[in-house]
Short mmCIF file of C-alpha atoms and ligand atoms in Angstrom, two decimals:
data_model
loop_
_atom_site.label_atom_id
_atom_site.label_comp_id
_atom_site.label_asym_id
_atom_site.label_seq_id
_atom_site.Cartn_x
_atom_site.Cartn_y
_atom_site.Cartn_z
CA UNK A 286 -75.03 -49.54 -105.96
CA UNK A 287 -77.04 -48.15 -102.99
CA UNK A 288 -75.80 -44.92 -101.45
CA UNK A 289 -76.63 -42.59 -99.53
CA UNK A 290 -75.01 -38.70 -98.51
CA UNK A 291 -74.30 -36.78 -95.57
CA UNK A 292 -72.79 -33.02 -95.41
CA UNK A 293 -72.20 -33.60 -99.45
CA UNK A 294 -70.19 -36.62 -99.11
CA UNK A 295 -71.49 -39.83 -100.63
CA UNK A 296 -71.01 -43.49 -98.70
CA UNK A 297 -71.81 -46.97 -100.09
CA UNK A 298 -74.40 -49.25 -97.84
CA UNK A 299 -72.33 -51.62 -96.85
CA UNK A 300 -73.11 -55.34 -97.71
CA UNK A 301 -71.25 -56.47 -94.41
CA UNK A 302 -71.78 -54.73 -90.83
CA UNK A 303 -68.73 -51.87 -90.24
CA UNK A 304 -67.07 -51.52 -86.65
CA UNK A 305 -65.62 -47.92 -87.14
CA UNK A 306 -63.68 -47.50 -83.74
CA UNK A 307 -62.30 -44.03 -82.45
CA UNK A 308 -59.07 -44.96 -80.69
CA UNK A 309 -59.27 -42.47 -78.46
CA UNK A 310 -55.46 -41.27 -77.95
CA UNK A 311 -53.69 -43.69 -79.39
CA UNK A 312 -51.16 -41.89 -80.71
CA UNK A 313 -49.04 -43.48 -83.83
CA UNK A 314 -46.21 -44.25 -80.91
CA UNK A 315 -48.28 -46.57 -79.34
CA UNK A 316 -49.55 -48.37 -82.15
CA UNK A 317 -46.20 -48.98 -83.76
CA UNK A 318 -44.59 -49.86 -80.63
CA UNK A 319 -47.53 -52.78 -80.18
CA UNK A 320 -47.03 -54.37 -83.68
CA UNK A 321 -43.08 -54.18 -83.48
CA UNK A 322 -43.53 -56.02 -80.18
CA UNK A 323 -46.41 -58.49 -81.40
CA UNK A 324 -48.59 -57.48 -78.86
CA UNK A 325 -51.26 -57.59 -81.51
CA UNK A 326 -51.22 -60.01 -83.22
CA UNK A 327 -54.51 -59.98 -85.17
CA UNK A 328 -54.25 -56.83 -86.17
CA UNK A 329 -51.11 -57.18 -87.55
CA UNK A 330 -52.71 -60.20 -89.63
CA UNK A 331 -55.44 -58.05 -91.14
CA UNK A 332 -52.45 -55.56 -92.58
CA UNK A 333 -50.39 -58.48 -93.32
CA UNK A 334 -53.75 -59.44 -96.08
CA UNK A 335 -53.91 -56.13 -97.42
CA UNK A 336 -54.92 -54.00 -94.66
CA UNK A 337 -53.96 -50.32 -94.13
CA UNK A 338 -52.29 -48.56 -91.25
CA UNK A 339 -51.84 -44.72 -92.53
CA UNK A 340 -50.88 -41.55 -90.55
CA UNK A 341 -53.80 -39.25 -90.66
CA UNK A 342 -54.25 -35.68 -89.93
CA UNK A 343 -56.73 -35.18 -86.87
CA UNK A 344 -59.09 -31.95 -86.62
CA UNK A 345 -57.43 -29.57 -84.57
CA UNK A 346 -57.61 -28.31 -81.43
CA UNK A 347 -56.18 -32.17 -81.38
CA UNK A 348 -59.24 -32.97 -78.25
CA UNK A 349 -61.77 -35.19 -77.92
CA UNK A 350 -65.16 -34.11 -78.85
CA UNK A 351 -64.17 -32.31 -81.99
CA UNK A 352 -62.33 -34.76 -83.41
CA UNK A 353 -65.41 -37.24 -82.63
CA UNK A 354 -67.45 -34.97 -83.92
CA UNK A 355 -65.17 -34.55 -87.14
CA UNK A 356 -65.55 -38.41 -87.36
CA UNK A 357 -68.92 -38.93 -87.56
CA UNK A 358 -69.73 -35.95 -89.66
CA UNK A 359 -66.59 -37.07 -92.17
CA UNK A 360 -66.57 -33.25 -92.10
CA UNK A 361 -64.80 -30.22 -90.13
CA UNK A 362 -64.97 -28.46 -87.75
CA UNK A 363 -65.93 -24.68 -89.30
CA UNK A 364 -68.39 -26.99 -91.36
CA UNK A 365 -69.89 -29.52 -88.07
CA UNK A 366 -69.51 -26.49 -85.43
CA UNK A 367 -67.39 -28.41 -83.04
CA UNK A 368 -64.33 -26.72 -82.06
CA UNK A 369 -63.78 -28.03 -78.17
CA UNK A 370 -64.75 -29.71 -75.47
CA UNK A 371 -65.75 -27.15 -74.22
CA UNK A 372 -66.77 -23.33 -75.55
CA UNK A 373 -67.72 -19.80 -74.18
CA UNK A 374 -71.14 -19.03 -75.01
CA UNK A 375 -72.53 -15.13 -76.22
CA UNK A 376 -73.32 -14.36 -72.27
CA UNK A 377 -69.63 -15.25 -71.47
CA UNK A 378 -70.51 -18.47 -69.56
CA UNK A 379 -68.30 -21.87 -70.29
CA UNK A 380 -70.48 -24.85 -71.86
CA UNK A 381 -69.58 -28.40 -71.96
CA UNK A 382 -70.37 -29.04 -75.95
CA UNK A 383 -72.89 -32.39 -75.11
CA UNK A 384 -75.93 -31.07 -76.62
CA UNK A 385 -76.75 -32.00 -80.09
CA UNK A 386 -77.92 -29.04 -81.14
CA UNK A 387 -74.13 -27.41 -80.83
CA UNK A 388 -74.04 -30.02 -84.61
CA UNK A 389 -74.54 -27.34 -87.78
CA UNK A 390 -73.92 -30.85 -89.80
CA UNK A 391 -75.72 -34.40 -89.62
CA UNK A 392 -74.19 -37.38 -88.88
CA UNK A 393 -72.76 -39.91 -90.91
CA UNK A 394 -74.93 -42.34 -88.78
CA UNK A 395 -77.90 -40.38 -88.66
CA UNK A 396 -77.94 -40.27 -92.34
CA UNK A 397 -77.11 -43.79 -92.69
CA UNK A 398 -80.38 -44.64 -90.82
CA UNK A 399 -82.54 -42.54 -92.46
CA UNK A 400 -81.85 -44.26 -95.62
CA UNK A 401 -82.43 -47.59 -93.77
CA UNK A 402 -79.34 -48.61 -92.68
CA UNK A 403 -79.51 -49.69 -88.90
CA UNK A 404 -76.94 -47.85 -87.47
CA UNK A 405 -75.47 -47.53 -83.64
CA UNK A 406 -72.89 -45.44 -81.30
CA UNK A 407 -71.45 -47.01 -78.44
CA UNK A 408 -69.14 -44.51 -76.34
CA UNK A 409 -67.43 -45.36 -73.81
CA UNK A 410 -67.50 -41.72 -72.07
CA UNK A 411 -71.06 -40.59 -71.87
CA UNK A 412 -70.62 -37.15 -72.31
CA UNK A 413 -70.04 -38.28 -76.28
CA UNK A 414 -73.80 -40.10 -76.39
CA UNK A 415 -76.15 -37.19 -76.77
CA UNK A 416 -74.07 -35.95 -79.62
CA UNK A 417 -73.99 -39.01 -80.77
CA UNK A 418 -77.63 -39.86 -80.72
CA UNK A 419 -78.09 -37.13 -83.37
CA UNK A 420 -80.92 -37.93 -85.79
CA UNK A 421 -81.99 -40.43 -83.36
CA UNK A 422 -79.31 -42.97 -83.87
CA UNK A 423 -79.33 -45.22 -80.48
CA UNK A 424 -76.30 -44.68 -78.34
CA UNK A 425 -75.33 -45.71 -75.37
CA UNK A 426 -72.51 -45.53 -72.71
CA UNK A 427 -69.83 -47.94 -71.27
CA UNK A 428 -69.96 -45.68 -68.53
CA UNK A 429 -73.53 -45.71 -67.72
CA UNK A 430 -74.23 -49.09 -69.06
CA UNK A 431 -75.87 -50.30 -65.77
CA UNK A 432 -78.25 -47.57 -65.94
CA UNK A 433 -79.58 -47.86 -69.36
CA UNK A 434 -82.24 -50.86 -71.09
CA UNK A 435 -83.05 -52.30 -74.14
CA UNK A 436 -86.70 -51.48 -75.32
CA UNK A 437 -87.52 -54.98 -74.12
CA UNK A 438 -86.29 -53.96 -70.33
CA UNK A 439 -82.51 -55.49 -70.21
CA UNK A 440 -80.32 -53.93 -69.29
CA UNK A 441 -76.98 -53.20 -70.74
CA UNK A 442 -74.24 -55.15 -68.86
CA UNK A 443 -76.55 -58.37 -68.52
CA UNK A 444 -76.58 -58.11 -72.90
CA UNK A 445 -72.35 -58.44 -71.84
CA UNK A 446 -72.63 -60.36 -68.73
CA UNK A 447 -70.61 -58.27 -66.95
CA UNK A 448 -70.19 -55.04 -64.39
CA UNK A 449 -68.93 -51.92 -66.47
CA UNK A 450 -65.78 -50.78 -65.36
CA UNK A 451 -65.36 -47.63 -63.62
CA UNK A 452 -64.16 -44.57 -65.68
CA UNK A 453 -60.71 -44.16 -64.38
CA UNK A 454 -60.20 -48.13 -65.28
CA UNK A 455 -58.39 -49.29 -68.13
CA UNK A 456 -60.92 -52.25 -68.99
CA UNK A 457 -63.67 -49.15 -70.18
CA UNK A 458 -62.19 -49.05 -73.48
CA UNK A 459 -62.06 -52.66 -74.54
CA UNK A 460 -65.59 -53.27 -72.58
CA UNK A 461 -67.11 -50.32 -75.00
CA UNK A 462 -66.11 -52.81 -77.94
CA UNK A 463 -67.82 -55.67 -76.10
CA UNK A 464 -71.18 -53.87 -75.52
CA UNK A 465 -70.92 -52.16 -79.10
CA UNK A 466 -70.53 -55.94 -80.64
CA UNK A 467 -73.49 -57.37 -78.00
CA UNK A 468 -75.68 -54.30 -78.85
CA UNK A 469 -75.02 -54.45 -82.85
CA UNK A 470 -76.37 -58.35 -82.50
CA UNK A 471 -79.49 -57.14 -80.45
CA UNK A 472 -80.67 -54.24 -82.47
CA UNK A 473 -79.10 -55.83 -85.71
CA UNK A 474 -77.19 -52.79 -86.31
CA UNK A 475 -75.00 -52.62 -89.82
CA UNK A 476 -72.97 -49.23 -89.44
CA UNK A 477 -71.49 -48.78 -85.67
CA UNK A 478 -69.60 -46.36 -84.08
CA UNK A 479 -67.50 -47.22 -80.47
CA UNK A 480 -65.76 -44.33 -79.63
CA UNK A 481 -63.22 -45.51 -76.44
CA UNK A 482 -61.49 -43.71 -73.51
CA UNK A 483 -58.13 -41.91 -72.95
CA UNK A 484 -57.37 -43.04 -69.58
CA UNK A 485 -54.59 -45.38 -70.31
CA UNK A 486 -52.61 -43.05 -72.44
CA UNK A 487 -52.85 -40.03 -70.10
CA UNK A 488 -51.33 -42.37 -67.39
CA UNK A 489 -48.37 -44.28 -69.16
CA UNK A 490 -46.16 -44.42 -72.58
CA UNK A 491 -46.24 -46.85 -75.06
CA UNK A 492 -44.02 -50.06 -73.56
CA UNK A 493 -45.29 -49.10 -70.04
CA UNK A 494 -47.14 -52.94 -68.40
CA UNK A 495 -50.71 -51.07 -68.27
CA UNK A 496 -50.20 -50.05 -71.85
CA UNK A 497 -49.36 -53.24 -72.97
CA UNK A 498 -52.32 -54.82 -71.19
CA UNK A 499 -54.92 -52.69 -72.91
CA UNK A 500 -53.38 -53.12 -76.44
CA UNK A 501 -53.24 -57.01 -76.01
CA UNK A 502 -56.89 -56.45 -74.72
CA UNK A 503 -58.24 -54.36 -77.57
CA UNK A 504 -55.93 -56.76 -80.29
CA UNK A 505 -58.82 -59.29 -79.30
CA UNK A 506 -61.91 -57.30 -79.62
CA UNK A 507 -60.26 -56.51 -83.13
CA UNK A 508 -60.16 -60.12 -83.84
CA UNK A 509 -63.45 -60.65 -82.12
CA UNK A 510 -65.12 -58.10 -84.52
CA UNK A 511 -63.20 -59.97 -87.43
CA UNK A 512 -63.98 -63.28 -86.66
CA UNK A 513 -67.96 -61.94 -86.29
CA UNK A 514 -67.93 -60.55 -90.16
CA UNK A 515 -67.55 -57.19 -89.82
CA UNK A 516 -65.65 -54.59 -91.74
CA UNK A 517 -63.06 -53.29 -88.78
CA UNK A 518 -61.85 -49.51 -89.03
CA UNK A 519 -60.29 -47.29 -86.46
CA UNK A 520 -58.95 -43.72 -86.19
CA UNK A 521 -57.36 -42.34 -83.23
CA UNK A 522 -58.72 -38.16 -82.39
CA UNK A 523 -55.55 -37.35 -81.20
CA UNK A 524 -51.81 -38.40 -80.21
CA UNK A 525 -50.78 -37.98 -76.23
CA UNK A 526 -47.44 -36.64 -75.24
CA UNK A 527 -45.31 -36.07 -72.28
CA UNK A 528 -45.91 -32.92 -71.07
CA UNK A 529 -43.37 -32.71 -67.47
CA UNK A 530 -40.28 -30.83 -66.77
CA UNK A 531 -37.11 -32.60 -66.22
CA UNK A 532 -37.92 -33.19 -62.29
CA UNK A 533 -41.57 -34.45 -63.00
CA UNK A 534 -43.72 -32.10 -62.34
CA UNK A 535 -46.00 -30.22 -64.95
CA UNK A 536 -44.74 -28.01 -67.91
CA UNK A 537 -47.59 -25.62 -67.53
CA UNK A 538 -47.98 -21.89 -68.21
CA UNK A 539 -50.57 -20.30 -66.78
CA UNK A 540 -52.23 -17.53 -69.03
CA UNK A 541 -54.76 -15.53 -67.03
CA UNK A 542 -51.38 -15.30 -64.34
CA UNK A 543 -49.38 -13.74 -67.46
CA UNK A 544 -52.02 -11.70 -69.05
CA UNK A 545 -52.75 -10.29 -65.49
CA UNK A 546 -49.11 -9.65 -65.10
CA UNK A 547 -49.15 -7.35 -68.43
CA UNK A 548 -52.01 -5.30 -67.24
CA UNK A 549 -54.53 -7.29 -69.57
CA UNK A 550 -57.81 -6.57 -67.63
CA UNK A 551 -60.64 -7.75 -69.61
CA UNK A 552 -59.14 -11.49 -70.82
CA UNK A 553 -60.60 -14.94 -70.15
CA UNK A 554 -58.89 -17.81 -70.68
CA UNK A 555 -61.16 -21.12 -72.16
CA UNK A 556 -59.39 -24.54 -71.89
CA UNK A 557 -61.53 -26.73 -74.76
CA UNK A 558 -59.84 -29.92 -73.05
CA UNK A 559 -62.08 -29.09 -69.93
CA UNK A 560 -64.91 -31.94 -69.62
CA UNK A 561 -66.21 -33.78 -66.72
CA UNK A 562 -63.13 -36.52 -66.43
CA UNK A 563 -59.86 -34.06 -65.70
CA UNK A 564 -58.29 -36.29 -62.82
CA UNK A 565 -55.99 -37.83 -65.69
CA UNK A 566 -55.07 -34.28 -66.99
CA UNK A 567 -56.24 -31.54 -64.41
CA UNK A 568 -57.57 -29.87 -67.32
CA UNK A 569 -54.44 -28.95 -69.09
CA UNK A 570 -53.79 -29.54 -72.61
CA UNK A 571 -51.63 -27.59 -75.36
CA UNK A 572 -54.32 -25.23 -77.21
CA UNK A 573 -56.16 -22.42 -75.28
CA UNK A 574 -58.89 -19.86 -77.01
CA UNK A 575 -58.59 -16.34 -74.66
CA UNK A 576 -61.07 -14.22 -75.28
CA UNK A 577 -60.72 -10.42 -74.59
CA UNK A 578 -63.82 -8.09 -74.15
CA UNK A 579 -61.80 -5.40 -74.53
CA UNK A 580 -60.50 -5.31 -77.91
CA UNK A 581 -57.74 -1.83 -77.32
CA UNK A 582 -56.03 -4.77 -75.42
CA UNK A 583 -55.37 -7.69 -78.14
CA UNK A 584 -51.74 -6.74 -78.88
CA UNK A 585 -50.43 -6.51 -74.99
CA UNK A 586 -52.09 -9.84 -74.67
CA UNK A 587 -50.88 -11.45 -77.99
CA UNK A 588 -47.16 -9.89 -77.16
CA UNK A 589 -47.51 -11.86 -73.44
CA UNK A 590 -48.73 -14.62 -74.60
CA UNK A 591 -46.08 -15.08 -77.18
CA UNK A 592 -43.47 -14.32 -75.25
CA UNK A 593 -44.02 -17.39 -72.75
CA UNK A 594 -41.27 -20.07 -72.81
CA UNK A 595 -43.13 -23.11 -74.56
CA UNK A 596 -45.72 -21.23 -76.76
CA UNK A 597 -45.30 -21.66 -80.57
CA UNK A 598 -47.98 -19.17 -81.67
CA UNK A 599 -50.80 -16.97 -80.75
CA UNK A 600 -53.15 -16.55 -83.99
CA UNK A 601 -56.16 -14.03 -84.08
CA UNK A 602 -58.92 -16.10 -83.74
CA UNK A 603 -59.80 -15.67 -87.94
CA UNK A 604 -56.46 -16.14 -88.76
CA UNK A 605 -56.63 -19.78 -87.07
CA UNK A 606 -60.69 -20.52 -87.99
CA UNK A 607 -59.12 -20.26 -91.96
CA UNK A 608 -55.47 -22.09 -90.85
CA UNK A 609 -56.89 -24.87 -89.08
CA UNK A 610 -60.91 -25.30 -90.47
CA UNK A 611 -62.73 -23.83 -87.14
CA UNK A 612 -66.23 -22.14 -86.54
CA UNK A 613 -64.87 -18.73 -85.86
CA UNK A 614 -67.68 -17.79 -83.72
CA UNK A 615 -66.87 -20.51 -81.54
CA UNK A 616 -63.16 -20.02 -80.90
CA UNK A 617 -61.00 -17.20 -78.92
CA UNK A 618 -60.04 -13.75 -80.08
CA UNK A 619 -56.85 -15.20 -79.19
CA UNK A 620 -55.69 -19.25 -80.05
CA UNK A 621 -52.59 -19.68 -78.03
CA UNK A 622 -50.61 -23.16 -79.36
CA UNK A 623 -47.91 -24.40 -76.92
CA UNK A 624 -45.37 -26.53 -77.84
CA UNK A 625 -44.76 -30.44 -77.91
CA UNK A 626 -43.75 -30.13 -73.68
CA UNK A 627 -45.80 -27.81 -72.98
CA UNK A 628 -49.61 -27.36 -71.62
CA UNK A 629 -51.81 -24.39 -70.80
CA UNK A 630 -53.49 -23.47 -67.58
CA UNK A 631 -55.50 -20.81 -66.41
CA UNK A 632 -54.14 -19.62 -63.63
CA UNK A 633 -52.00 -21.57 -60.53
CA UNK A 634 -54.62 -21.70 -58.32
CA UNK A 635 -57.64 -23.02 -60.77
CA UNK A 636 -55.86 -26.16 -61.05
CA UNK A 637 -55.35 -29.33 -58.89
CA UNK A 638 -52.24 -30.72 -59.71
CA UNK A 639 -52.55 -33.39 -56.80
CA UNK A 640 -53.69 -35.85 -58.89
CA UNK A 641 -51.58 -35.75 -61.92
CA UNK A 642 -48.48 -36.47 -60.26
CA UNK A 643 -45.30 -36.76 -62.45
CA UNK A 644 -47.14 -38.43 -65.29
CA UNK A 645 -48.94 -35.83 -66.93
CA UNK A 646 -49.41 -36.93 -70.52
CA UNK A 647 -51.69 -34.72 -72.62
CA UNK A 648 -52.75 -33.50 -75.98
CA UNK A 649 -54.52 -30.42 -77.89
CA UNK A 650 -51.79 -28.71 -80.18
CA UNK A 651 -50.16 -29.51 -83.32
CA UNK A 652 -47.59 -31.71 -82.05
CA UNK A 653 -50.43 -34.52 -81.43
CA UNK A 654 -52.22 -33.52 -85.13
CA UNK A 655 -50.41 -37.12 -86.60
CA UNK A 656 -52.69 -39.80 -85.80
CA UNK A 657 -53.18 -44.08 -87.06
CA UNK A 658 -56.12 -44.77 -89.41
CA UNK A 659 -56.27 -48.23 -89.57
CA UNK A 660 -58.51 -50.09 -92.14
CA UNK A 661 -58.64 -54.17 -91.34
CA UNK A 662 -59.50 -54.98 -94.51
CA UNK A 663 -58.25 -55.08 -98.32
CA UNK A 664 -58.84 -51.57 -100.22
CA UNK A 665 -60.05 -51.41 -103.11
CA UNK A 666 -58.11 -49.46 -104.72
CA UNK A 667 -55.21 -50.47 -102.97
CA UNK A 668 -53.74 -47.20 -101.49
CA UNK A 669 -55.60 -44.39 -99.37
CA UNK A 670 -56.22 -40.97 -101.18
CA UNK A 671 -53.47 -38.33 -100.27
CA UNK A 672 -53.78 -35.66 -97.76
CA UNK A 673 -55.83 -38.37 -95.94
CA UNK A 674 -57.59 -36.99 -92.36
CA UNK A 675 -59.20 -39.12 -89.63
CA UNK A 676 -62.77 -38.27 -90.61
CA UNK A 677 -62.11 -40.24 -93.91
CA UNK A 678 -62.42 -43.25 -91.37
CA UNK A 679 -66.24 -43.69 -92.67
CA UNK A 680 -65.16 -43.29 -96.47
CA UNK A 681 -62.42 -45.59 -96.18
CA UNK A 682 -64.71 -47.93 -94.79
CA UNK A 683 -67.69 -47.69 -96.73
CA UNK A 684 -66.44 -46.74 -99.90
CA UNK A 685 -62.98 -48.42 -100.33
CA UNK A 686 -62.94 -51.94 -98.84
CA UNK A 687 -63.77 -54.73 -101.13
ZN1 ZN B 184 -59.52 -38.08 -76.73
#
């Protein structure tokens, strides 16, 4: 058997090419509502042969880039670094995590290559390819798709033969599977990566028309993956929830407002669901880090913090690095967990709520932790190990199917 390891972990070469997709938000509701409604219907075929669809725990903070990140190292995130979006660096400033070098583990991918495996990324948002590219595993963006060429000049949406959609469209996420499929053929890639967008599950619930549209769309680049030979995996990063008040409009509590309120000076609030694309969620999401650079004032803060309607906890920032596997020099002094309804905001007037209207839908906490893995193939050994998270996606891929 040829092998070979990354972060410890051992994975099988694969004798046919994997598709390991990250289904970006697709929480469990959506998925189950879409197979009891037959809106996918070759998906339902592959766990109708022996297929798997598990619940899986995802990395929290439940956002994007750390659970991507959690993916493609199969490790988490105190071991790969990547606890956010987004993170306050030593001089206090707020950087979008992009850069490889925020990775204190390799990639599954990168490893995968280096033993000779051709292996490729395909994201759909581009602020997830320079990660990605790690090791010097090509990637490439849905998103920027028109921008970017094959060695031999082409360039990517003539390999698919047509225009990328836009960022804020719902055909981004089923395109990424398209150019990930045209690319893999190209480069003759063997282990590939397509990590897809969240747009469609910020905007509407499972059942919703646009919802069904993408999930009848993506059922067919499932099949289209199948019917090309590959081994077909996927593993959402998070669930999405409804996160509005009775009347509509955002559940939101605003923590620099409250800490301000108690006489907390020296606190800064860091929302890890910030990144470049916050029209669908204005930035809010149900985990914030605060940081305080005055110490004497961690227990006013923690006792305002916890005593706003709709937050669960408020850890110390070790306290939740041990509880919930984060790099504790990359979190808050302060991890403030909201509940199921309920986001976190800075303060009232950092965020533009014009855009979100009465649909906002978002994710971060603990209440979006339960997430599909979905293997399209026969296991093995038949069931999936306990205590199963979605950065076993790569495991159960490359060392369970058959
Ligand atoms: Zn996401």
């Amino acid at each position: 058997m040829r092998a070979f390891v990354a972060n410890d972990r051992v994975y099988r070469v694969p004798e046919r090419a994997v598709l390991a997709i990250c289904a970006d938000g697709w929480d469990p509701d959506y998925v189950d509502d879409a197979l009891e409604r037959r809106l996918m219907p070759r998906l339902a075929e592959s766990l109708d042969i022996g297929g798997i669809y598990a619940m899986a725990q995802a990395q929290v903070p439940t956002f994007t880039n750390p659970n991507n990140v959690a993916i493609v190292t199969g490790v988490s995130a105190a071991r790969n670094g990547v606890a956010g979006n987004q993170y306050r660096d030593d001089a206090g400033v707020e950087v979008q995590v992009t850069d490889p070098r925020f990775l204190r583990a390799e990639t599954i991918h990168a490893a995968a290559q280096a033993a000779g495996v051709p292996a490729l990324c395909v994201t759909a948002k581009d602020k997830l390819r320079r990660l990605l590219a790690y090791g010097g595993v090509p990637s490439f963006s849905a998103e920027r798709a028109h921008e970017q060429q094959l060695p031999d000049g082409r360039v990517l949406t003539d390999l698919v033969g047509a225009p990328n959609p836009g960022i804020y469209e719902w055909e981004l996420s089923p395109y990424t599977v398209d150019l990930a499929l045209a690319l893999a053929r190209e480069l003759g890639s063997r282990l590939i990566y397509a990590s897809l967008t969240d747009f469609v599950q910020h905007k509407v619930a499972p059942g919703q028309e646009l919802s069904d549209r993408f999930y009848r769309a993506m059922d067919r680049r499932i099949g289209a993956a199948l019917d090309a030979g590959y081994v077909v995996g996927l593993a959402a990063d998070h669930g999405m929830r409804a996160k509005t008040l009775p009347d509509g409009r955002p559940n939101v509590r605003y923590l620099d407002d409250a800490l301000l309120a108690a006489g907390v000076a020296s606190a800064q609030t860091i929302l890890p669901i910030t990144d470049p694309y916050v029209v669908h969620h204005a930035a809010l999401g149900s985990l914030a880090w605060v940081y305080l650079d005055d110490r004497a004032e961690r227990d006013v803060a923690r006792d305002a913090l916890a005593a706003l309607h709709g937050v669960e906890a408020v850890l110390d920032g070790d306290v939740a690095a041990d509880t919930y596997e984060l790099p504790a020099d990359r979190i808050g002094d302060l991890v403030v967990l909201a509940d199921g309804d309920t986001v976190l905001g800075k303060s009232a007037a950092e965020h533009d709520l014009s855009a979100v209207g009465t649909t906002l839908r978002s994710h971060g906490g603990l209440h979006e932790r339960a997430v599909p893995l979905i293997v399209c193939a026969p296991l093995r050994d038949c069931a999936p190990p306990a205590d199963l998270r979605n950065r076993d996606l790569h495991d159960l891929l490359l060392n369970h199917t058959t």
